[in-house]
CSV table of C-alpha atoms and ligand atoms in Angstrom, one decimal:
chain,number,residue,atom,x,y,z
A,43,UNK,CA,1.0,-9.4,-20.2
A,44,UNK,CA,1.1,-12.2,-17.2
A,45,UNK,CA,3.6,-13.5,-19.5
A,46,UNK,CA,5.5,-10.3,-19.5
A,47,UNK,CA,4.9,-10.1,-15.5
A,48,UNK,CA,6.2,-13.8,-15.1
A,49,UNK,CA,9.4,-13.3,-16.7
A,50,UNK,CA,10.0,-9.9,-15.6
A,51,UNK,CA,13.0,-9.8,-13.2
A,52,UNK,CA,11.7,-9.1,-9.9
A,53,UNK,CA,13.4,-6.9,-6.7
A,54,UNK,CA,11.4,-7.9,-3.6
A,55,UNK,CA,11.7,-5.2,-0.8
A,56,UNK,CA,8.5,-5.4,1.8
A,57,UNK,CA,8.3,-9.1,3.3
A,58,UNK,CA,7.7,-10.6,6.3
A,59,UNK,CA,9.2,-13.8,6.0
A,60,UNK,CA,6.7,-15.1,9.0
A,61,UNK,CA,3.4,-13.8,6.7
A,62,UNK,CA,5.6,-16.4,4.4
A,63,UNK,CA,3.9,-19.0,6.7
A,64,UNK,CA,1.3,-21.2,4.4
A,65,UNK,CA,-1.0,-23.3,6.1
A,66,UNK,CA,0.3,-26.5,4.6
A,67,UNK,CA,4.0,-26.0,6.8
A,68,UNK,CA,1.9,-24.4,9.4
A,69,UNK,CA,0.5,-28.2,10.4
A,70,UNK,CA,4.5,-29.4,9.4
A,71,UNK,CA,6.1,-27.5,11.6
A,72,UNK,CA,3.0,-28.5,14.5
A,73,UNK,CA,3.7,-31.5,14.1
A,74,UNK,CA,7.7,-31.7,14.1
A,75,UNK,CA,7.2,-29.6,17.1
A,76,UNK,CA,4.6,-31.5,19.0
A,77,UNK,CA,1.8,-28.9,19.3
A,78,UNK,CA,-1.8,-29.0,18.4
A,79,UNK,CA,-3.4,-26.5,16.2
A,80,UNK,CA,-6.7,-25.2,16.7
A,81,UNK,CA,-7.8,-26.2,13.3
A,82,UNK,CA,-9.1,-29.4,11.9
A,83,UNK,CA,-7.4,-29.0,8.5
A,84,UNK,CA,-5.5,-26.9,6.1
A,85,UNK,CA,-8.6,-25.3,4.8
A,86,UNK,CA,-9.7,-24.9,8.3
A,87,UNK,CA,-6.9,-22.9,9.2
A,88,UNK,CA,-7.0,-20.9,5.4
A,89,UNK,CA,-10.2,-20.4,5.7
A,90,UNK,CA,-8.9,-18.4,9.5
A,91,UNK,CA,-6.7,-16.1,7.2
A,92,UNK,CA,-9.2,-13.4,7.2
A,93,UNK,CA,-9.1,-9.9,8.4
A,94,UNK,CA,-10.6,-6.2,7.7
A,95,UNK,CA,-7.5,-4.2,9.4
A,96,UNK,CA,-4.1,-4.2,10.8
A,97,UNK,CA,-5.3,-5.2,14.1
A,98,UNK,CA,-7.1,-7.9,13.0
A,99,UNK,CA,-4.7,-9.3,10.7
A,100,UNK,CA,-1.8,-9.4,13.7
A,101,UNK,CA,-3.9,-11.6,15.7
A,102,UNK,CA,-3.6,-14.0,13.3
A,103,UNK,CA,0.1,-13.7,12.3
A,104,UNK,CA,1.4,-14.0,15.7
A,105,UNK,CA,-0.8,-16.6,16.3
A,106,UNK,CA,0.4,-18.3,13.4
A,107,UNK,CA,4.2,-18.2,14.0
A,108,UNK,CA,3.7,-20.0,17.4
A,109,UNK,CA,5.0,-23.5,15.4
A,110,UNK,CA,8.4,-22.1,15.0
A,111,UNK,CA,10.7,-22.7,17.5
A,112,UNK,CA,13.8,-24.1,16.4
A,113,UNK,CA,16.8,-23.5,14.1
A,114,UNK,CA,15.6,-26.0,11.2
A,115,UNK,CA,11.9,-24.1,11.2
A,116,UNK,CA,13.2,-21.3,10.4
A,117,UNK,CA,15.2,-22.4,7.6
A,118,UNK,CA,12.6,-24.4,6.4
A,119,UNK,CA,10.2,-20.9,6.6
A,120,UNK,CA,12.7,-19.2,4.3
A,121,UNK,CA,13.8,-21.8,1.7
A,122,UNK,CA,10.3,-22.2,1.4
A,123,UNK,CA,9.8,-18.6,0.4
A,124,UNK,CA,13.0,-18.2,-1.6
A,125,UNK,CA,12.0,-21.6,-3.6
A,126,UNK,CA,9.0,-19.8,-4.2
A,127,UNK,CA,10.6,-16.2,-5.3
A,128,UNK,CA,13.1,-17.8,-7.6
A,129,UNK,CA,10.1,-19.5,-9.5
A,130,UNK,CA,8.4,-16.3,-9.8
A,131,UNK,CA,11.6,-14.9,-11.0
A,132,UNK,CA,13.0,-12.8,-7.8
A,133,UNK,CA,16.8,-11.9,-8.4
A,134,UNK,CA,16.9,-10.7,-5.2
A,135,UNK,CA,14.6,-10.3,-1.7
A,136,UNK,CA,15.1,-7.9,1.5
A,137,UNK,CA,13.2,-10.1,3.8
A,138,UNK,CA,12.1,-8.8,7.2
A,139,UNK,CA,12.0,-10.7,10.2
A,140,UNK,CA,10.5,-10.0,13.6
A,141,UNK,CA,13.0,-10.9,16.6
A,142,UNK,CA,10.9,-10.1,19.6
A,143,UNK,CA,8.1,-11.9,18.5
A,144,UNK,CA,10.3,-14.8,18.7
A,145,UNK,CA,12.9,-13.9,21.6
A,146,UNK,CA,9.1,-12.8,23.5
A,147,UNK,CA,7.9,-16.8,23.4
A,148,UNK,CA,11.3,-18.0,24.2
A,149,UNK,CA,12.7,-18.6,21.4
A,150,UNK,CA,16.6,-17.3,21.2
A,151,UNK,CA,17.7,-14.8,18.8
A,152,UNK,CA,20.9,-16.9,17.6
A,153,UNK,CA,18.0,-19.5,16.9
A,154,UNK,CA,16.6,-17.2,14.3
A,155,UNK,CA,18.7,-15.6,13.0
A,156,UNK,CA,20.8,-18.8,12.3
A,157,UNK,CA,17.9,-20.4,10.6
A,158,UNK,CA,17.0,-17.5,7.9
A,159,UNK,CA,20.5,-16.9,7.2
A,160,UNK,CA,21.6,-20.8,6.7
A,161,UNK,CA,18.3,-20.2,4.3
A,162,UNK,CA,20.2,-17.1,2.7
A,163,UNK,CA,22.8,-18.6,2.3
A,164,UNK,CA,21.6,-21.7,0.5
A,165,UNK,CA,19.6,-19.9,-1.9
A,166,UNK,CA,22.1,-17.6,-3.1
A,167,UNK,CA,24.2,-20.7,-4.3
A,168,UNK,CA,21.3,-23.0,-5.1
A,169,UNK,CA,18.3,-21.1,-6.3
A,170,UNK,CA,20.4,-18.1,-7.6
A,171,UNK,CA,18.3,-16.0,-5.6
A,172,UNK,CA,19.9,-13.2,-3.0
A,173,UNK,CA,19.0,-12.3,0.1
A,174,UNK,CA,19.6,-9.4,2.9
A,175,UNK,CA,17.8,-9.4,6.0
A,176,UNK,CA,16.5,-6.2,8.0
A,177,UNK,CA,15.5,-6.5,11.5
A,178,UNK,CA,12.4,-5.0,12.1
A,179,UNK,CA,11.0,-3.6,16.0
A,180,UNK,CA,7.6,-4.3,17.0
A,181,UNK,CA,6.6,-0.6,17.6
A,182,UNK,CA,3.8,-1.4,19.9
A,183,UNK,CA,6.3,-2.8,22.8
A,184,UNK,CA,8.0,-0.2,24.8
A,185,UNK,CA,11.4,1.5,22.8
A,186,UNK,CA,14.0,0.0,25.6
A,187,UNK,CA,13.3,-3.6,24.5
A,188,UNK,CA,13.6,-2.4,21.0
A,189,UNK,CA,17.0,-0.9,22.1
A,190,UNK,CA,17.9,-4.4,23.9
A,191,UNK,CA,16.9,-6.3,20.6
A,192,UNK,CA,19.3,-4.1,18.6
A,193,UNK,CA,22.3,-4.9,21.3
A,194,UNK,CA,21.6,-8.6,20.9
A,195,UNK,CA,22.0,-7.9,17.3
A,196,UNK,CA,25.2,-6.6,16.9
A,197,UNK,CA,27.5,-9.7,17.1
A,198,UNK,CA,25.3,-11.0,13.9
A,199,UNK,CA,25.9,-7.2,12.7
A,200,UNK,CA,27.1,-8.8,8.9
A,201,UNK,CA,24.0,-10.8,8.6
A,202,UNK,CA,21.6,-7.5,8.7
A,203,UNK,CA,21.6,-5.0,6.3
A,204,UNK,CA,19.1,-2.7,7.9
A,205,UNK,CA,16.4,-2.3,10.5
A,206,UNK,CA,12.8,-1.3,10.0
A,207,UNK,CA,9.5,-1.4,12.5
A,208,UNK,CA,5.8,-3.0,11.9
A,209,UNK,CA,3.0,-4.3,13.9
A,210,UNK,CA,0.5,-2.1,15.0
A,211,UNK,CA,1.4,2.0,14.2
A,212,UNK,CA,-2.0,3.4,16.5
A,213,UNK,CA,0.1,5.1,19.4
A,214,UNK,CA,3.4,4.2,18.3
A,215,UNK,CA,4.5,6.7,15.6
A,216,UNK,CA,8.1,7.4,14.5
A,217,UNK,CA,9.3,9.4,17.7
A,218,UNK,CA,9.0,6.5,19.9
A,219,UNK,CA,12.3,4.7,18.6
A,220,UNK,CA,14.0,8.2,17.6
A,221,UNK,CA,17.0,6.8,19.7
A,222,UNK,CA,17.1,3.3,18.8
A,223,UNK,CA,16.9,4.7,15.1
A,224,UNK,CA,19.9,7.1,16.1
A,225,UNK,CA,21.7,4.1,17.3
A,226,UNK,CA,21.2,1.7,14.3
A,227,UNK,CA,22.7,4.2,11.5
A,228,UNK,CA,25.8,4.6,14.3
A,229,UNK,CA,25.9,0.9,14.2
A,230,UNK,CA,25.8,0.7,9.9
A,231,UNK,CA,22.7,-0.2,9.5
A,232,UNK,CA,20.4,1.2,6.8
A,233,UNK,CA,16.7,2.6,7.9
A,234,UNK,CA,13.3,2.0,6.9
A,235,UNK,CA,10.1,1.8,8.6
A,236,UNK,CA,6.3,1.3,7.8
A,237,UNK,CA,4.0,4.2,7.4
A,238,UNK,CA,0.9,1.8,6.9
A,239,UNK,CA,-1.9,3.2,4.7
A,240,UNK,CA,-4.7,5.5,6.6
A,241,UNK,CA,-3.6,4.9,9.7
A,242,UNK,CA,-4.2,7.5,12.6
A,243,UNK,CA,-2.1,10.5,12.0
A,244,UNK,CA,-0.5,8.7,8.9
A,245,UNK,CA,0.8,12.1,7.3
A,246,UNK,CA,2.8,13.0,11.2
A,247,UNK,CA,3.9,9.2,10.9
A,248,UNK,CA,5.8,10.2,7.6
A,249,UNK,CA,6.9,13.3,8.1
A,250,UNK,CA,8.6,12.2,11.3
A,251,UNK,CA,10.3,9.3,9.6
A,252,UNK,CA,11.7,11.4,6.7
A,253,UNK,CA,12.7,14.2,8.4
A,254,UNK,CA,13.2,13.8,11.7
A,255,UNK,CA,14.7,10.1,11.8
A,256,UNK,CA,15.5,10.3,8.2
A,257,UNK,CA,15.4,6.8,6.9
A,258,UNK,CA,16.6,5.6,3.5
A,259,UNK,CA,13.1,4.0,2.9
A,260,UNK,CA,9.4,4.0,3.6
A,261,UNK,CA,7.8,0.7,3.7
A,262,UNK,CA,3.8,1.6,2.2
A,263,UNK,CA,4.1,5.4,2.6
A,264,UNK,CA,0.9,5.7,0.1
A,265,UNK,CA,-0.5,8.8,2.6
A,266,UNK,CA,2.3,11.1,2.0
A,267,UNK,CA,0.4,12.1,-1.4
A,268,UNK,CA,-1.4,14.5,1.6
A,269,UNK,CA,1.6,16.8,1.9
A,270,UNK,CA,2.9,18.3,-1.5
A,271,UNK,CA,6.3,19.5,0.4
A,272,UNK,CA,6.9,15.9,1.6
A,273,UNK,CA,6.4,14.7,-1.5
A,274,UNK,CA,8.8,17.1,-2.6
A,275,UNK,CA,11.4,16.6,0.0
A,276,UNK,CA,11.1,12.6,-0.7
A,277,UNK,CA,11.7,13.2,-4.8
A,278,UNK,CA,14.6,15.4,-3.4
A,279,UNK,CA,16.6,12.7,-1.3
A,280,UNK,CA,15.4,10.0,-3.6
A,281,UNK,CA,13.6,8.0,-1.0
A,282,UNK,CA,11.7,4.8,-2.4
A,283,UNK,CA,8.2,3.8,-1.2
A,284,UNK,CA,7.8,-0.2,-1.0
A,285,UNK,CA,3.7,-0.5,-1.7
A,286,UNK,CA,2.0,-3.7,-1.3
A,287,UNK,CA,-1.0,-3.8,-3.2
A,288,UNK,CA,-2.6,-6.8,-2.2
A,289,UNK,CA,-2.3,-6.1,1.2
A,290,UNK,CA,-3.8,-2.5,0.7
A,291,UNK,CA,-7.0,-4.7,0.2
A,292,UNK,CA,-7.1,-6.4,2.8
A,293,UNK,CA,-6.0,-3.7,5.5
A,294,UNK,CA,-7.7,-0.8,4.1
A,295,UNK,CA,-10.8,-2.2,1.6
A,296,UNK,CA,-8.6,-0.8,-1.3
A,297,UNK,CA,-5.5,-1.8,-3.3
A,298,UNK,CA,-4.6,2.3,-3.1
A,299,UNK,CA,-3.9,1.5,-7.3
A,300,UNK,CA,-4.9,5.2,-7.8
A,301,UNK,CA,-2.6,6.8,-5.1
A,302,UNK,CA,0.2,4.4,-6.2
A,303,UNK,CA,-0.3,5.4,-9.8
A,304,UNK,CA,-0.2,9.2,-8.8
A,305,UNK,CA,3.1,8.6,-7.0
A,306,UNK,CA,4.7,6.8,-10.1
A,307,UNK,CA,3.2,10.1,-12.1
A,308,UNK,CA,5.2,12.2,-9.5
A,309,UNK,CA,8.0,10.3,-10.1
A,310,UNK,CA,8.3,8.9,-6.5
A,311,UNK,CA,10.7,5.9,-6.5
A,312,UNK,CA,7.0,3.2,-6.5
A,313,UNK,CA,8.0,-0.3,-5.8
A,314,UNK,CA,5.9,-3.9,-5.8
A,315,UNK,CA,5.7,-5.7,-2.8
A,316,UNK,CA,3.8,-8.7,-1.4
A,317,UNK,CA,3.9,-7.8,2.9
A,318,UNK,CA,2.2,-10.9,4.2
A,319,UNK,CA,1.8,-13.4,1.1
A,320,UNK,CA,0.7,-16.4,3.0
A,321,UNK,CA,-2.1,-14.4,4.6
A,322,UNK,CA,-3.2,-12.1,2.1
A,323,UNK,CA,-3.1,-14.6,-0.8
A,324,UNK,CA,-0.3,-13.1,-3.0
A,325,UNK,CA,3.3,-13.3,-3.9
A,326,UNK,CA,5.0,-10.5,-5.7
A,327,UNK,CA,4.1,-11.8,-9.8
A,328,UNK,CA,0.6,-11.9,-8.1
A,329,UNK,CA,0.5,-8.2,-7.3
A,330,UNK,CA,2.1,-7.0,-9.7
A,331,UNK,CA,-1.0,-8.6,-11.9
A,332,UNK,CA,-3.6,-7.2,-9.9
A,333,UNK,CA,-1.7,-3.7,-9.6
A,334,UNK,CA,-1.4,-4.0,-14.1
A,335,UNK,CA,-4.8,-4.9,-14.3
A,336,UNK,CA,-6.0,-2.1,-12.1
A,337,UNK,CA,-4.4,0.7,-13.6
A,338,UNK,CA,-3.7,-1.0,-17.1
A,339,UNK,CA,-0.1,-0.2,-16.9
A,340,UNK,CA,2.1,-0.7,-20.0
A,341,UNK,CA,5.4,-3.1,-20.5
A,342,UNK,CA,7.5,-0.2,-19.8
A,343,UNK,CA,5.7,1.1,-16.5
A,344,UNK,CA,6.0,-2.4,-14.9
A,345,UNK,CA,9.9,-2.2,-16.0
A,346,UNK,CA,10.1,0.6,-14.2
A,347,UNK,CA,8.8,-0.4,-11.4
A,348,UNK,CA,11.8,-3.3,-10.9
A,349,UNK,CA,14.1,-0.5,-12.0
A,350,UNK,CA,12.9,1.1,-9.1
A,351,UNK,CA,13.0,-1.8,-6.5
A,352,UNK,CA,16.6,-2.9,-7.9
A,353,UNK,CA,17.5,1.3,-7.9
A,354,UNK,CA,16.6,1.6,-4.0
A,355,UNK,CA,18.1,-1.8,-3.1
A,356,UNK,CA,20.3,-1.7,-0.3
A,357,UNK,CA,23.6,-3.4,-3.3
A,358,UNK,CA,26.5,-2.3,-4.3
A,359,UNK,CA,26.5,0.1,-7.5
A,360,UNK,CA,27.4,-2.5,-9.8
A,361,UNK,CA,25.3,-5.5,-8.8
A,362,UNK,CA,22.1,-2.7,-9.2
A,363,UNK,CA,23.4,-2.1,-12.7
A,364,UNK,CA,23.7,-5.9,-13.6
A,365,UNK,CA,19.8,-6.6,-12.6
A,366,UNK,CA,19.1,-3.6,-14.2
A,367,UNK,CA,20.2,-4.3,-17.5
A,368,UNK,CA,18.5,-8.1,-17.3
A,369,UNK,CA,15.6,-5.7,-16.6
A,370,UNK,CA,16.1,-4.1,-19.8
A,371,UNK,CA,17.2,-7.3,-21.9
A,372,UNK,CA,13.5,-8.7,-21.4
A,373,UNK,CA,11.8,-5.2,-21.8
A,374,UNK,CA,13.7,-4.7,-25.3
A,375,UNK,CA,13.1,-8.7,-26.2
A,376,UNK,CA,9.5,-8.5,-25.4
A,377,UNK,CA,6.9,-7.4,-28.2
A,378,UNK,CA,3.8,-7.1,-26.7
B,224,ADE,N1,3.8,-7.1,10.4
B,224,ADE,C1,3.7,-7.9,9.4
B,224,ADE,N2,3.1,-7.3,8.4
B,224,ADE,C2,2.8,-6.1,8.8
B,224,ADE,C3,2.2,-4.9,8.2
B,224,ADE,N3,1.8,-5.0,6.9
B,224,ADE,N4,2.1,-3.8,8.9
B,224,ADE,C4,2.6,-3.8,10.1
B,224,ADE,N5,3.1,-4.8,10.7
B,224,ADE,C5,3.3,-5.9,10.1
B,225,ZN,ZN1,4.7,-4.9,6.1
């Protein structure tokens, strides 16, 4: 089956390219940069990687992406994930990246952006590995610099194929960037946010997001299994759920494998994610292990998960159809 797993092509849709950050170019990028790290060693600052909830894991992830400041680190950030994705057999990654926690520290957004799309860019003729990125808003800063980060965005408008929001969701639910959300599909950009698992008022968090704001995706989204019309109003628009199992553990004390299963038994559009796989110890093939193992899914069910992933890609028609039939060529030439 890990065999199966391994060669299993792979649609990656919830990742943070800076929880891409391992320890090991943590210290490089220190170094290039002149700065000191508060940690003796590479172990030392693994051994850091260690939280119990969202909170506690932010501290460290915006702790951690302090090192990267210029143009090169950031391509160096993302070629280092991508290398990484093609070996696990990615065909294709919509990578998130968080402007303002960059653009906060003085960092400018043309420095960025220029760095993960150089990255992009390289990969798709190198690694044959594609790439989109989506913007994402920290939703716990006010919704005005959210709207000024999507106006500094829009000369860079063709190297973004969506926005989305993350960091911490206590107080900041949906609502709050109604009007930057309202914006970003007049601007062409696709919509997804996070609806992370049990957080407060989780179930109001989705319903606003699907029907109020109506985005294209949900990124976790394992709590709308609360309200049987949502559900039904998701099946109905086709809306695709990007779960991250690993993560689940780590953020909530459970991998959610039973809600996720009962979602893929609804027929809800599941998908496989990694989130944060520096910090949470596990790349997509990874979860996609631990999620098999959990719920003892079959061949077919873990096809169908990349046939969801590559269904509720932001492509074109016919580049969906040509990962889904490589999709099908290794189901069909597998005998397990
Ligand atoms: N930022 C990076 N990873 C995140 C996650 N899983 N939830 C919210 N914000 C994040
Ligand atoms: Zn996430």
């Amino acid at each position: 089956m890990e065999d199966f797993i391994a060669g299993l092509p792979k649609c990656e849709l919830h990742l943070h390219i800076e929880g891409t950050l391992e320890p090991e170019l943590a210290f490089e990028l220190a170094a290039r940069n002149g700065l000191e790290l508060p940690y003796g060693s590479v172990a030392e600052l693994r051994a850091a990687y260690s939280f119990d909830s969202l909170p506690s894991f932010l501290r460290v992830y915006y702790e951690g992406m302090r090192v990267l400041r210029t143009e090169p680190d950031f391509y160096d950030l993302a070629m280092a994930y991508l290398s990484r994705a093609a070996a696990q057999n990615v065909r294709h990654a919509e990578i998130f990246f968080d402007p303002q926690a960059h653009t906060g520290r003085g960092v400018p957004f043309d420095v960025v952006i220029r760095g993960l799309r150089r990255a992009v860019m390289d990969a798709g003729a190198r690694l044959g590995v594609r790439a989109q990125l989506i913007m994402c808003f920290l939703r716990d800063y006010q919704a005005e610099y959210a709207m000024a980060t999507l106006l500094e965005s829009l000369p860079y408008k063709e190297w973004i194929v969506g926005v989305g929001l993350d960091s911490d969701e206590k107080g900041n639910p949906p609502a709050k960037f109604a009007d930057v959300y309202a914006r970003a599909r007049q601007e062409g950009y696709l919509l997804t946010m996070h609806c992370d698992v049990d957080q407060d008022g989780a179930i109001e968090h989705i319903r606003q997001a699907v029907e109020d704001i109506r985005v294209d995706r949900l990124d976790h989204g394992v709590n709308l299994l609360e309200d049987q019309r949502l559900v039904e109003l998701v099946l109905e628009r086709g809306i695709g759920l990007t779960c991250c199992p690993i993560s689940n553990g780590h953020v909530t004390g459970s991998m959610q494998a039973e809600g996720i299963r009962k979602l893929m038994d609804l027929g809800v559009r599941v998908t496989v994610n990694s989130d944060d796989p520096a910090y949470f110890g596990g790349y997509v093939q990874e979860n996609l292990i631990a999620l098999q193992e959990a719920l003892q899914l079959t061949a077919e069910e873990l096809a169908g998960l990349e046939r969801n992933a590559f269904e509720i890609a932001w492509l074109p028609r016919a580049v969906k159809d040509a990962y889904l039939a490589e999709v099908d060529v290794h189901l069909s030439s597998t005998e397990l």
